[in-house]
Short mmCIF file of C-alpha atoms in Angstrom, two decimals:
data_model
loop_
_atom_site.label_atom_id
_atom_site.label_comp_id
_atom_site.label_asym_id
_atom_site.label_seq_id
_atom_site.Cartn_x
_atom_site.Cartn_y
_atom_site.Cartn_z
CA MET Y 1423 28.76 10.84 9.85
CA ALA Y 1424 25.02 10.19 9.47
CA PRO Y 1425 23.00 9.63 12.65
CA SER Y 1426 22.31 5.95 13.32
CA ILE Y 1427 19.33 4.28 14.95
CA ASP Y 1428 19.10 1.73 17.74
CA ILE Y 1429 16.28 -0.64 16.79
CA THR Y 1430 15.92 -1.95 20.35
CA THR Y 1431 14.81 1.29 22.05
CA TYR Y 1432 11.70 3.46 21.54
CA PRO Y 1433 11.80 6.38 23.98
CA GLY Y 1434 8.51 7.88 22.88
CA ASN Y 1435 6.33 9.12 20.08
CA ILE Y 1436 7.85 11.65 17.69
CA ILE Y 1437 6.14 14.98 18.41
CA ASN Y 1438 7.61 18.33 17.36
CA ASN Y 1439 11.06 16.72 16.88
CA GLN Y 1440 11.14 15.36 20.41
CA PHE Y 1441 10.62 11.96 21.99
CA VAL Y 1442 7.41 12.12 24.02
CA PRO Y 1443 7.02 9.11 26.34
CA THR Y 1444 3.61 7.83 27.35
CA PRO Y 1445 2.42 6.38 30.68
CA THR Y 1446 1.50 3.12 28.93
CA THR Y 1447 3.55 1.03 26.54
CA ARG Y 1448 2.76 -2.05 24.51
CA HIS Y 1449 4.72 -4.42 22.29
CA SER Y 1450 4.16 -6.38 19.11
CA ILE Y 1451 5.14 -9.97 18.37
CA ASP Y 1452 7.81 -11.40 16.09
CA PRO Y 1453 5.48 -13.47 13.85
CA ALA Y 1454 8.19 -16.04 13.09
CA THR Y 1455 8.88 -16.88 16.73
CA GLY Y 1456 5.93 -15.55 18.72
CA SER Y 1457 8.40 -13.71 20.94
CA PRO Y 1458 7.56 -10.22 22.19
CA LEU Y 1459 9.40 -7.33 20.57
CA TYR Y 1460 10.30 -4.01 22.20
CA PRO Y 1461 8.02 -1.71 24.22
CA VAL Y 1462 6.58 1.18 22.20
CA PRO Y 1463 4.48 4.16 23.32
CA VAL Y 1464 0.69 4.17 23.35
CA ALA Y 1465 -0.55 7.62 22.34
CA ARG Y 1466 -3.24 9.35 24.34
CA LYS Y 1467 -5.73 11.90 22.99
CA GLU Y 1468 -3.60 14.69 24.43
CA ASP Y 1469 -0.60 13.39 22.49
CA LEU Y 1470 -2.57 13.56 19.25
CA ASP Y 1471 -3.83 17.05 20.19
CA ALA Y 1472 -0.26 18.19 20.78
CA ALA Y 1473 0.93 16.71 17.48
CA VAL Y 1474 -1.91 18.41 15.59
CA HIS Y 1475 -1.15 21.73 17.29
CA HIS Y 1476 2.51 21.56 16.29
CA ALA Y 1477 1.65 20.37 12.77
CA ARG Y 1478 -0.71 23.29 12.24
CA SER Y 1479 1.87 25.70 13.55
CA ALA Y 1480 4.59 24.25 11.31
CA PHE Y 1481 2.26 24.32 8.29
CA LYS Y 1482 2.31 28.11 8.24
CA THR Y 1483 6.00 28.09 7.39
CA TRP Y 1484 6.35 24.76 5.58
CA SER Y 1485 3.55 25.56 3.13
CA GLN Y 1486 5.49 28.65 2.04
CA THR Y 1487 8.70 26.79 1.19
CA THR Y 1488 9.63 26.40 -2.47
CA HIS Y 1489 9.53 23.17 -4.42
CA SER Y 1490 13.33 23.16 -4.49
CA GLN Y 1491 13.56 23.52 -0.71
CA ARG Y 1492 11.11 20.67 -0.11
CA ALA Y 1493 12.95 18.50 -2.62
CA ASN Y 1494 16.22 19.09 -0.79
CA TYR Y 1495 14.64 18.08 2.51
CA LEU Y 1496 13.10 14.93 1.03
CA THR Y 1497 16.33 13.92 -0.68
CA ALA Y 1498 18.26 14.40 2.55
CA PHE Y 1499 15.68 12.23 4.32
CA ALA Y 1500 16.11 9.49 1.71
CA ASP Y 1501 19.90 9.66 2.10
CA LEU Y 1502 19.60 9.26 5.87
CA ILE Y 1503 17.26 6.29 5.50
CA GLU Y 1504 19.71 4.71 3.09
CA ALA Y 1505 22.54 5.16 5.59
CA ASN Y 1506 20.44 3.15 8.08
CA ARG Y 1507 18.97 0.64 5.66
CA ALA Y 1508 20.64 -2.45 7.17
CA SER Y 1509 19.02 -1.79 10.54
CA LEU Y 1510 15.64 -0.95 9.00
CA THR Y 1511 15.65 -4.06 6.82
CA LYS Y 1512 16.41 -6.31 9.76
CA LEU Y 1513 13.72 -4.60 11.83
CA GLN Y 1514 11.21 -4.94 9.01
CA THR Y 1515 11.69 -8.72 8.89
CA MET Y 1516 11.49 -8.94 12.69
CA GLU Y 1517 8.21 -7.06 13.01
CA GLN Y 1518 6.48 -7.91 9.74
CA GLY Y 1519 7.82 -11.42 9.08
CA LYS Y 1520 8.55 -10.96 5.38
CA PRO Y 1521 11.71 -12.55 3.94
CA LEU Y 1522 14.85 -10.46 4.27
CA THR Y 1523 15.20 -10.21 0.49
CA LEU Y 1524 11.69 -8.76 0.22
CA ALA Y 1525 12.38 -6.36 3.10
CA ASN Y 1526 15.44 -5.19 1.13
CA THR Y 1527 13.25 -4.72 -1.93
CA GLU Y 1528 10.78 -2.68 0.09
CA VAL Y 1529 13.52 -0.34 1.31
CA ASP Y 1530 14.89 -0.04 -2.24
CA MET Y 1531 11.44 0.90 -3.49
CA ALA Y 1532 10.84 3.38 -0.67
CA LEU Y 1533 14.11 5.17 -1.46
CA SER Y 1534 13.26 5.29 -5.16
CA TRP Y 1535 9.78 6.59 -4.38
CA LEU Y 1536 11.06 9.40 -2.13
CA ARG Y 1537 13.65 10.51 -4.67
CA ALA Y 1538 11.08 10.43 -7.45
CA PHE Y 1539 8.56 12.42 -5.39
CA ALA Y 1540 11.27 15.05 -4.90
CA THR Y 1541 11.25 15.68 -8.66
CA MET Y 1542 7.46 16.05 -8.98
CA GLU Y 1543 5.85 19.47 -8.97
CA LEU Y 1544 2.29 20.68 -9.42
CA LYS Y 1545 2.73 23.80 -11.53
CA ASP Y 1546 0.19 26.50 -12.21
CA GLU Y 1547 -1.83 26.00 -15.38
CA VAL Y 1548 -2.83 29.01 -17.49
CA LEU Y 1549 -6.44 28.44 -18.54
CA GLU Y 1550 -6.84 31.70 -20.40
CA ASP Y 1551 -4.54 34.60 -21.25
CA THR Y 1552 -5.96 37.55 -23.18
CA GLU Y 1553 -5.48 41.32 -23.19
CA GLU Y 1554 -8.28 41.57 -20.66
CA ARG Y 1555 -7.44 38.83 -18.19
CA THR Y 1556 -5.36 35.84 -17.17
CA ILE Y 1557 -6.93 32.87 -15.42
CA TYR Y 1558 -4.78 30.34 -13.56
CA SER Y 1559 -5.58 26.96 -12.11
CA THR Y 1560 -3.38 26.46 -9.05
CA ARG Y 1561 -2.97 23.76 -6.41
CA VAL Y 1562 -2.64 24.61 -2.72
CA PRO Y 1563 -1.82 22.32 0.23
CA LEU Y 1564 -4.62 21.13 2.47
CA GLY Y 1565 -2.90 21.51 5.85
CA VAL Y 1566 -2.30 18.60 8.21
CA VAL Y 1567 -2.37 15.09 6.73
CA GLY Y 1568 -3.03 11.99 8.82
CA ALA Y 1569 -1.24 9.02 7.21
CA ILE Y 1570 -2.67 5.70 8.44
CA VAL Y 1571 -0.28 2.93 7.45
CA PRO Y 1572 -1.00 -0.82 7.12
CA TRP Y 1573 1.04 -3.69 8.53
CA ASN Y 1574 1.98 -5.45 5.28
CA TRP Y 1575 4.32 -2.79 3.74
CA PRO Y 1576 4.88 -0.29 6.57
CA ILE Y 1577 7.98 1.39 5.11
CA LEU Y 1578 6.94 1.82 1.47
CA LEU Y 1579 3.29 2.58 2.14
CA GLY Y 1580 4.20 4.92 5.00
CA LEU Y 1581 6.73 6.91 3.00
CA GLY Y 1582 4.44 6.66 -0.04
CA LYS Y 1583 2.08 8.92 1.90
CA VAL Y 1584 4.65 11.11 3.66
CA GLY Y 1585 6.53 12.06 0.48
CA PRO Y 1586 3.57 13.42 -1.54
CA ALA Y 1587 2.13 15.15 1.54
CA LEU Y 1588 5.38 17.01 2.13
CA MET Y 1589 6.11 17.83 -1.51
CA THR Y 1590 2.71 19.49 -1.85
CA GLY Y 1591 3.34 21.68 1.21
CA ASN Y 1592 1.44 19.78 3.90
CA THR Y 1593 2.64 18.65 7.29
CA VAL Y 1594 2.05 15.02 8.20
CA ILE Y 1595 1.30 12.83 11.21
CA MET Y 1596 2.00 9.15 10.51
CA LYS Y 1597 0.13 6.46 12.43
CA PRO Y 1598 1.58 2.98 11.95
CA SER Y 1599 -0.40 -0.19 12.48
CA PRO Y 1600 -0.32 -1.46 16.08
CA TYR Y 1601 1.04 -4.72 14.60
CA THR Y 1602 4.06 -3.01 12.96
CA PRO Y 1603 4.96 0.23 14.76
CA TYR Y 1604 8.74 -0.19 14.86
CA CYS Y 1605 10.05 0.82 11.45
CA ASP Y 1606 7.73 3.81 11.19
CA LEU Y 1607 8.80 5.08 14.62
CA LYS Y 1608 12.42 4.80 13.51
CA LEU Y 1609 11.62 6.67 10.29
CA GLY Y 1610 10.14 9.41 12.46
CA GLU Y 1611 13.30 9.40 14.57
CA LEU Y 1612 15.40 9.91 11.44
CA ALA Y 1613 13.05 12.66 10.26
CA MET Y 1614 13.85 14.59 13.45
CA ASP Y 1615 17.36 15.12 12.08
CA VAL Y 1616 16.11 16.46 8.74
CA PHE Y 1617 12.83 18.38 8.93
CA PRO Y 1618 11.82 21.45 10.97
CA PRO Y 1619 9.79 20.71 14.13
CA GLY Y 1620 6.19 19.72 13.54
CA VAL Y 1621 6.58 18.87 9.84
CA VAL Y 1622 6.86 15.06 10.25
CA GLN Y 1623 5.52 13.39 13.39
CA VAL Y 1624 4.81 9.73 14.22
CA LEU Y 1625 2.36 8.41 16.79
CA SER Y 1626 2.20 4.79 17.89
CA GLY Y 1627 -0.97 3.72 19.64
CA GLY Y 1628 -3.72 1.20 20.05
CA ASP Y 1629 -6.85 0.55 18.02
CA GLU Y 1630 -8.46 3.74 19.31
CA LEU Y 1631 -5.82 6.03 17.74
CA GLY Y 1632 -7.10 5.61 14.16
CA PRO Y 1633 -10.62 6.87 14.93
CA TRP Y 1634 -9.15 9.77 16.91
CA VAL Y 1635 -7.14 10.74 13.82
CA THR Y 1636 -10.05 10.50 11.39
CA GLU Y 1637 -12.39 12.48 13.65
CA HIS Y 1638 -9.92 15.17 14.71
CA PRO Y 1639 -11.09 18.61 13.52
CA GLY Y 1640 -7.49 19.83 13.22
CA ILE Y 1641 -6.55 17.19 10.63
CA ASP Y 1642 -7.45 18.24 7.10
CA MET Y 1643 -6.92 15.00 5.18
CA VAL Y 1644 -6.55 11.29 5.85
CA SER Y 1645 -4.63 8.93 3.58
CA PHE Y 1646 -5.56 5.38 4.57
CA THR Y 1647 -4.45 1.97 3.36
CA GLY Y 1648 -6.21 -1.07 4.79
CA SER Y 1649 -9.25 -3.29 4.55
CA ILE Y 1650 -12.50 -2.40 2.82
CA ALA Y 1651 -14.47 -2.72 6.05
CA THR Y 1652 -12.19 -0.32 7.92
CA GLY Y 1653 -12.03 2.01 4.90
CA LYS Y 1654 -15.80 2.45 5.06
CA LYS Y 1655 -15.49 3.43 8.72
CA VAL Y 1656 -12.71 5.89 7.85
CA ALA Y 1657 -14.90 7.51 5.19
CA ALA Y 1658 -17.85 7.80 7.57
CA SER Y 1659 -15.63 9.29 10.27
CA CYS Y 1660 -14.01 11.81 7.90
CA ALA Y 1661 -17.46 12.89 6.74
CA LYS Y 1662 -18.17 14.32 10.20
CA THR Y 1663 -15.72 17.16 9.52
CA LEU Y 1664 -15.85 16.93 5.70
CA LYS Y 1665 -12.13 16.28 5.65
CA ARG Y 1666 -10.58 15.01 2.44
CA TYR Y 1667 -9.51 11.39 2.22
CA VAL Y 1668 -7.82 8.89 -0.05
CA LEU Y 1669 -8.57 5.21 0.53
CA GLU Y 1670 -6.44 2.38 -0.86
CA LEU Y 1671 -8.35 -0.73 0.10
CA GLY Y 1672 -8.40 -4.45 -0.50
CA GLY Y 1673 -8.37 -6.23 -3.83
CA ASN Y 1674 -9.02 -9.68 -5.18
CA ASP Y 1675 -6.99 -9.48 -8.37
CA ALA Y 1676 -7.71 -11.72 -11.32
CA ALA Y 1677 -5.03 -13.04 -13.64
CA ILE Y 1678 -6.40 -14.14 -17.03
CA VAL Y 1679 -4.15 -16.63 -18.84
CA CYS Y 1680 -4.91 -17.13 -22.53
CA GLU Y 1681 -4.40 -20.38 -24.40
CA ASP Y 1682 -1.50 -19.09 -26.55
CA VAL Y 1683 0.96 -18.42 -23.70
CA ASP Y 1684 4.23 -20.22 -23.17
CA VAL Y 1685 3.44 -21.75 -19.78
CA GLY Y 1686 7.09 -22.21 -18.85
CA ARG Y 1687 7.84 -18.52 -19.38
CA CYS Y 1688 4.87 -16.95 -17.61
CA LEU Y 1689 4.14 -19.43 -14.83
CA PRO Y 1690 7.09 -18.65 -12.52
CA LYS Y 1691 6.04 -15.02 -12.21
CA ILE Y 1692 2.35 -15.81 -11.78
CA ALA Y 1693 3.03 -18.45 -9.13
CA THR Y 1694 5.49 -16.26 -7.24
CA LEU Y 1695 3.04 -13.34 -7.31
CA ALA Y 1696 0.33 -15.56 -5.87
CA PHE Y 1697 2.35 -16.41 -2.75
CA LEU Y 1698 4.82 -13.54 -2.25
CA ASN Y 1699 4.83 -12.16 1.32
CA SER Y 1700 2.55 -15.07 2.27
CA GLY Y 1701 -0.16 -13.65 0.03
CA GLN Y 1702 -0.32 -10.54 2.22
CA ILE Y 1703 -0.24 -7.97 -0.60
CA CYS Y 1704 -3.43 -6.43 -1.92
CA MET Y 1705 -2.32 -6.62 -5.59
CA LEU Y 1706 -1.19 -10.23 -5.90
CA CYS Y 1707 -2.76 -12.83 -8.22
CA LYS Y 1708 -5.73 -13.93 -6.10
CA ARG Y 1709 -7.92 -15.56 -8.81
CA ILE Y 1710 -6.10 -17.25 -11.69
CA TYR Y 1711 -8.31 -17.87 -14.72
CA VAL Y 1712 -6.63 -20.33 -17.12
CA HIS Y 1713 -8.00 -21.16 -20.56
CA GLU Y 1714 -9.44 -24.66 -20.63
CA LYS Y 1715 -7.11 -25.75 -23.46
CA ILE Y 1716 -4.04 -25.37 -21.22
CA TYR Y 1717 -5.65 -25.69 -17.78
CA GLU Y 1718 -4.25 -29.10 -16.81
CA GLU Y 1719 -0.77 -28.26 -18.15
CA PHE Y 1720 -0.75 -24.97 -16.25
CA ARG Y 1721 -2.13 -26.50 -13.04
CA ASP Y 1722 0.40 -29.32 -12.97
CA ALA Y 1723 3.28 -26.95 -13.75
CA MET Y 1724 2.19 -24.54 -11.03
CA VAL Y 1725 1.99 -27.33 -8.45
CA GLU Y 1726 5.45 -28.54 -9.39
CA PHE Y 1727 6.96 -25.06 -9.43
CA THR Y 1728 5.43 -24.22 -6.05
CA LYS Y 1729 6.69 -27.43 -4.46
CA ASN Y 1730 10.23 -26.83 -5.72
CA ASN Y 1731 10.58 -23.05 -5.51
CA ILE Y 1732 8.13 -21.48 -3.05
CA LYS Y 1733 9.92 -22.11 0.24
CA THR Y 1734 8.17 -21.48 3.56
CA GLY Y 1735 10.13 -20.41 6.65
CA SER Y 1736 11.44 -17.59 8.81
CA GLY Y 1737 12.22 -14.37 7.01
CA PHE Y 1738 15.88 -14.70 7.99
CA GLU Y 1739 16.27 -18.11 6.32
CA PRO Y 1740 17.78 -18.08 2.81
CA ASP Y 1741 15.53 -18.39 -0.27
CA VAL Y 1742 12.27 -18.10 1.69
CA VAL Y 1743 9.29 -16.75 -0.29
CA VAL Y 1744 6.47 -17.46 2.18
CA GLY Y 1745 7.20 -16.16 5.67
CA PRO Y 1746 4.79 -16.31 8.60
CA VAL Y 1747 1.36 -14.76 8.48
CA GLN Y 1748 1.93 -11.41 10.19
CA ASN Y 1749 -0.45 -11.48 13.16
CA SER Y 1750 -2.82 -13.75 15.08
CA MET Y 1751 -5.97 -12.10 13.73
CA GLN Y 1752 -4.89 -12.66 10.13
CA PHE Y 1753 -3.62 -16.15 10.97
CA GLU Y 1754 -7.08 -17.14 12.20
CA LEU Y 1755 -8.73 -15.67 9.11
CA VAL Y 1756 -6.41 -17.62 6.80
CA LYS Y 1757 -6.84 -20.81 8.84
CA ASP Y 1758 -10.60 -20.43 8.50
CA MET Y 1759 -10.22 -20.17 4.72
CA TYR Y 1760 -8.14 -23.36 4.74
CA ALA Y 1761 -10.82 -25.04 6.83
CA GLN Y 1762 -13.27 -24.38 3.99
CA ILE Y 1763 -11.37 -26.84 1.79
CA GLU Y 1764 -12.89 -29.86 3.50
CA LYS Y 1765 -16.19 -28.20 4.42
CA SER Y 1766 -16.85 -27.11 0.84
CA GLY Y 1767 -15.37 -30.18 -0.83
CA TRP Y 1768 -12.90 -28.17 -2.92
CA LYS Y 1769 -10.50 -30.22 -5.01
CA VAL Y 1770 -6.93 -29.48 -3.91
CA ALA Y 1771 -4.09 -29.44 -6.42
CA LEU Y 1772 -1.54 -28.61 -3.71
CA GLU Y 1773 -2.37 -28.93 -0.02
CA GLY Y 1774 -1.03 -26.34 2.43
CA LYS Y 1775 -0.25 -27.09 6.04
CA GLY Y 1776 -0.76 -25.07 8.93
CA TYR Y 1777 1.87 -17.89 12.22
CA PHE Y 1778 3.45 -20.49 9.21
CA ILE Y 1779 1.04 -21.64 6.51
CA GLU Y 1780 2.27 -23.43 3.43
CA PRO Y 1781 0.89 -22.56 -0.03
CA ALA Y 1782 -2.30 -24.19 -1.25
CA ILE Y 1783 -3.74 -24.32 -4.78
CA ILE Y 1784 -7.47 -24.99 -5.19
CA ASP Y 1785 -8.39 -26.81 -8.41
CA ASN Y 1786 -11.29 -25.14 -10.29
CA PRO Y 1787 -13.70 -24.42 -7.39
CA PRO Y 1788 -17.20 -23.06 -8.07
CA GLU Y 1789 -17.26 -19.36 -8.98
CA ASP Y 1790 -19.31 -18.52 -5.87
CA SER Y 1791 -16.84 -20.21 -3.47
CA ARG Y 1792 -15.41 -18.14 -0.63
CA ILE Y 1793 -11.91 -18.69 -2.00
CA VAL Y 1794 -13.02 -16.91 -5.19
CA VAL Y 1795 -15.24 -14.12 -3.90
CA GLU Y 1796 -13.30 -13.21 -0.73
CA GLU Y 1797 -9.71 -11.95 -0.56
CA PRO Y 1798 -7.90 -14.55 1.59
CA PHE Y 1799 -4.78 -12.40 2.23
CA GLY Y 1800 -2.84 -15.62 2.71
CA PRO Y 1801 -0.94 -18.19 0.61
CA ILE Y 1802 -3.98 -19.92 -0.91
CA VAL Y 1803 -5.14 -19.36 -4.48
CA PRO Y 1804 -7.80 -20.84 -6.79
CA LEU Y 1805 -7.22 -21.87 -10.40
CA LEU Y 1806 -10.34 -21.55 -12.57
CA LYS Y 1807 -11.13 -22.62 -16.13
CA TRP Y 1808 -12.46 -20.36 -18.87
CA SER Y 1809 -13.28 -20.70 -22.56
CA SER Y 1810 -15.04 -17.51 -23.67
CA GLU Y 1811 -13.36 -14.08 -23.54
CA GLU Y 1812 -16.65 -12.36 -22.78
CA ASP Y 1813 -17.34 -14.78 -19.94
CA VAL Y 1814 -13.91 -14.50 -18.31
CA ILE Y 1815 -13.98 -10.70 -18.46
CA ASP Y 1816 -17.42 -10.74 -16.82
CA ARG Y 1817 -16.07 -13.08 -14.11
CA ALA Y 1818 -12.97 -10.93 -13.54
CA ASN Y 1819 -15.21 -7.85 -13.18
CA ALA Y 1820 -17.95 -9.56 -11.13
CA LEU Y 1821 -16.72 -8.66 -7.65
CA GLU Y 1822 -17.08 -5.37 -5.78
CA THR Y 1823 -13.29 -5.06 -5.74
CA GLY Y 1824 -11.27 -3.53 -8.56
CA LEU Y 1825 -7.65 -2.98 -7.60
CA GLY Y 1826 -5.73 -4.83 -10.31
CA THR Y 1827 -5.99 -7.47 -13.03
CA SER Y 1828 -3.56 -9.00 -15.51
CA VAL Y 1829 -4.02 -10.51 -18.97
CA TRP Y 1830 -1.41 -12.94 -20.34
CA SER Y 1831 -1.18 -13.61 -24.08
CA LYS Y 1832 1.28 -13.61 -26.97
CA ASP Y 1833 -1.30 -11.65 -28.97
CA LEU Y 1834 -0.73 -8.13 -27.60
CA ALA Y 1835 -3.63 -6.58 -29.52
CA ARG Y 1836 -6.02 -9.19 -28.12
CA ALA Y 1837 -4.62 -8.82 -24.59
CA GLU Y 1838 -4.84 -5.03 -24.66
CA LYS Y 1839 -8.41 -5.17 -25.96
CA MET Y 1840 -9.29 -7.43 -23.03
CA ALA Y 1841 -7.37 -5.20 -20.60
CA ARG Y 1842 -9.39 -2.16 -21.65
CA GLN Y 1843 -12.59 -3.95 -20.62
CA ILE Y 1844 -11.39 -4.52 -17.04
CA SER Y 1845 -12.69 -2.33 -14.20
CA ALA Y 1846 -9.58 -1.94 -12.04
CA GLY Y 1847 -7.16 0.79 -11.10
CA SER Y 1848 -4.19 -1.08 -12.59
CA VAL Y 1849 -4.26 -3.54 -15.49
CA TRP Y 1850 -1.14 -5.28 -16.73
CA VAL Y 1851 -0.47 -7.18 -19.95
CA ASN Y 1852 1.98 -10.07 -19.49
CA SER Y 1853 2.92 -8.97 -15.98
CA HIS Y 1854 1.34 -8.35 -12.60
CA PHE Y 1855 1.94 -6.12 -9.56
CA ASP Y 1856 4.04 -3.52 -11.38
CA VAL Y 1857 4.07 -0.23 -9.51
CA ALA Y 1858 6.13 2.94 -9.92
CA PRO Y 1859 6.29 6.27 -8.09
CA ASN Y 1860 5.28 8.23 -11.21
CA VAL Y 1861 2.26 6.04 -12.00
CA PRO Y 1862 -1.09 6.62 -10.25
CA PHE Y 1863 -2.16 3.74 -8.03
CA GLY Y 1864 -5.60 3.09 -6.60
CA GLY Y 1865 -8.76 1.07 -6.96
CA HIS Y 1866 -12.16 1.05 -8.60
CA LYS Y 1867 -15.41 0.20 -6.83
CA GLU Y 1868 -14.83 -0.87 -3.20
CA SER Y 1869 -11.05 -1.09 -3.67
CA GLY Y 1870 -10.67 2.60 -2.93
CA ILE Y 1871 -11.38 6.25 -3.51
CA GLY Y 1872 -8.80 8.55 -5.07
CA MET Y 1873 -5.30 7.74 -6.24
CA GLU Y 1874 -1.82 7.68 -4.74
CA TRP Y 1875 1.52 8.40 -6.43
CA GLY Y 1876 2.32 10.18 -9.65
CA VAL Y 1877 1.16 13.70 -10.40
CA GLU Y 1878 -2.43 12.50 -10.10
CA GLY Y 1879 -1.70 11.26 -6.59
CA LEU Y 1880 -0.08 14.52 -5.56
CA LYS Y 1881 -3.20 16.42 -6.55
CA HIS Y 1882 -5.19 14.56 -3.90
CA PHE Y 1883 -3.07 16.26 -1.23
CA THR Y 1884 -4.15 19.71 -2.48
CA ASN Y 1885 -7.15 21.88 -3.14
CA SER Y 1886 -7.77 23.36 -6.56
CA ARG Y 1887 -7.81 27.16 -6.64
CA SER Y 1888 -8.68 29.37 -9.62
CA ILE Y 1889 -7.09 32.82 -9.78
CA TRP Y 1890 -8.62 35.48 -12.06
CA VAL Y 1891 -6.43 38.45 -12.86
CA TRP Y 1892 -8.18 41.37 -14.63
CA LYS Y 1893 -5.59 43.57 -16.26
CA LYS Y 1894 -7.34 46.78 -17.31
CA VAL Y 1895 -9.68 47.70 -14.48
CA PHE Y 1896 -7.48 50.64 -13.42
CA THR Y 1897 -5.94 51.55 -16.80
#
C-alpha cells in the first residue's frame, strides 16, 4: 500500500530524507475564509547550508545514474503522487484558493508532465566522424538546482522544475512561495519514499530564503518563476557567483480577434481564459483586441457570457471559475487597478465588485491606460478596437513583455502570417494558453530568459561539453 500524507501536519523541512524542524514556524491563510492554515517551518541559513551539503554529496552518485534509472524513479514518484491526489487537490484549493476542478486539472497536468519528462533524454550528438577523429557534443548536469516556485501553480510549476532537473542528473532543492508552502512540502515528503537522500529536498521559509538560495555558492543553477521585478533581482543575485538561471516571468498576453470569426464559437474560450484562476495565470488573455467590425457584438456577448457562466466563489463551491485572489498583497494590487476605473474615467462594460473580486470588462480604454500596459493579475480585462493588421500587431508587440499571444481567424494562412510577426515565447492560432511537457515554454523580452520543458528546456539544466577523440595518435 502506497504511503499516504496527512495534510494537517508539517514536522519540518525535507532535508536529506528527514524532517528537520525549525525553532520558528509560520502559517499561511486560506484565501477564501481568511482563516490561518497549519504551522510550517521557517528555514534558517544553516538549514539551507545543510541541504546544499547533502545535495552536493548526493550529486556525485545521482549524476552517474542512467537515464533508465532516473526514469524509473520519476515514474515511481508520479505514481505515489497519484495515489495521494485527493489529499493534494484539497490542499491546493485550501492554500491557493483556486476552484477544486482547476486544482484537479493542475494535478492531472503535473502527473502528465512528470511521466513525459521520464521519456526525454539528451543524447550525445556526433558532430564529426572520420578516420582521424570523432567529435561529440554532450550534455552534462550542472550540479545543485534551486527551484523557486510561485504561488499561483505550486504543484505543476514546482514539479515542472524538479522533473527536468532530475532527469538531466542534477539534485534539486525546491523553495515554495511563503504564500503556498503546503503542497510542495507534501511533495517533498512523498519524495522521501522514492529518491535517495539528498536528491530532492524542500525548504519552506520567509522572504529572506529566496535571496539566500540565489546567492549561495553551492547552488549551481536557479530556476525561477515569478514577477519581472523579482526576476531582475534573481538575475543580479545569480551574477555574483555566475550561476546559471532560467527565468519565467510575467506576461500581458494579447488576444487578436479578426473580423471573420464566429463569435459564438470562440468567445467562451477567450472569456474563460481571461478570468480563469481569478486572472492569476501569467499566460491568460490580458488584452483582447477585437476588430472594429465585430467589436460591439463581441463585447456584448462577452458581458452576457461572463454574467451567466463565470461564477465567483469559494474553490469548494460547484461550478466556480473565479475563486479568491490568493493573498493580501495581490488583493491590494488588484483593488488598486479597480480603483483606476473611476479615476481614469474608463468605460465599463461589466463592473466587478470587491480576497473575492468579481470579473470586470473595460470597454475600449486608451492604449496607454494602466489596465493595458500593466499586468493586473486579477479578473479584470480590457477590450480594445482595431482595424489595421499592421497596427494591431504593433500594439500587441508594444510592451516589454512577450510571454504569449493568440490570433483568432477562420483564415488560417492570414492568422499564421500574423502569428509569425508576434514577439512572444508562445503564439497560438485559434486557441490560447496551450502548454505541453514536450513543448518549450518561456518568454521574450522582459517575460523571461531561457526556456522550460521539452528537450530545449532540459538543455538549460546542463552544460554543453565537446569531446574530441583522435584515433591514430598511437597507431
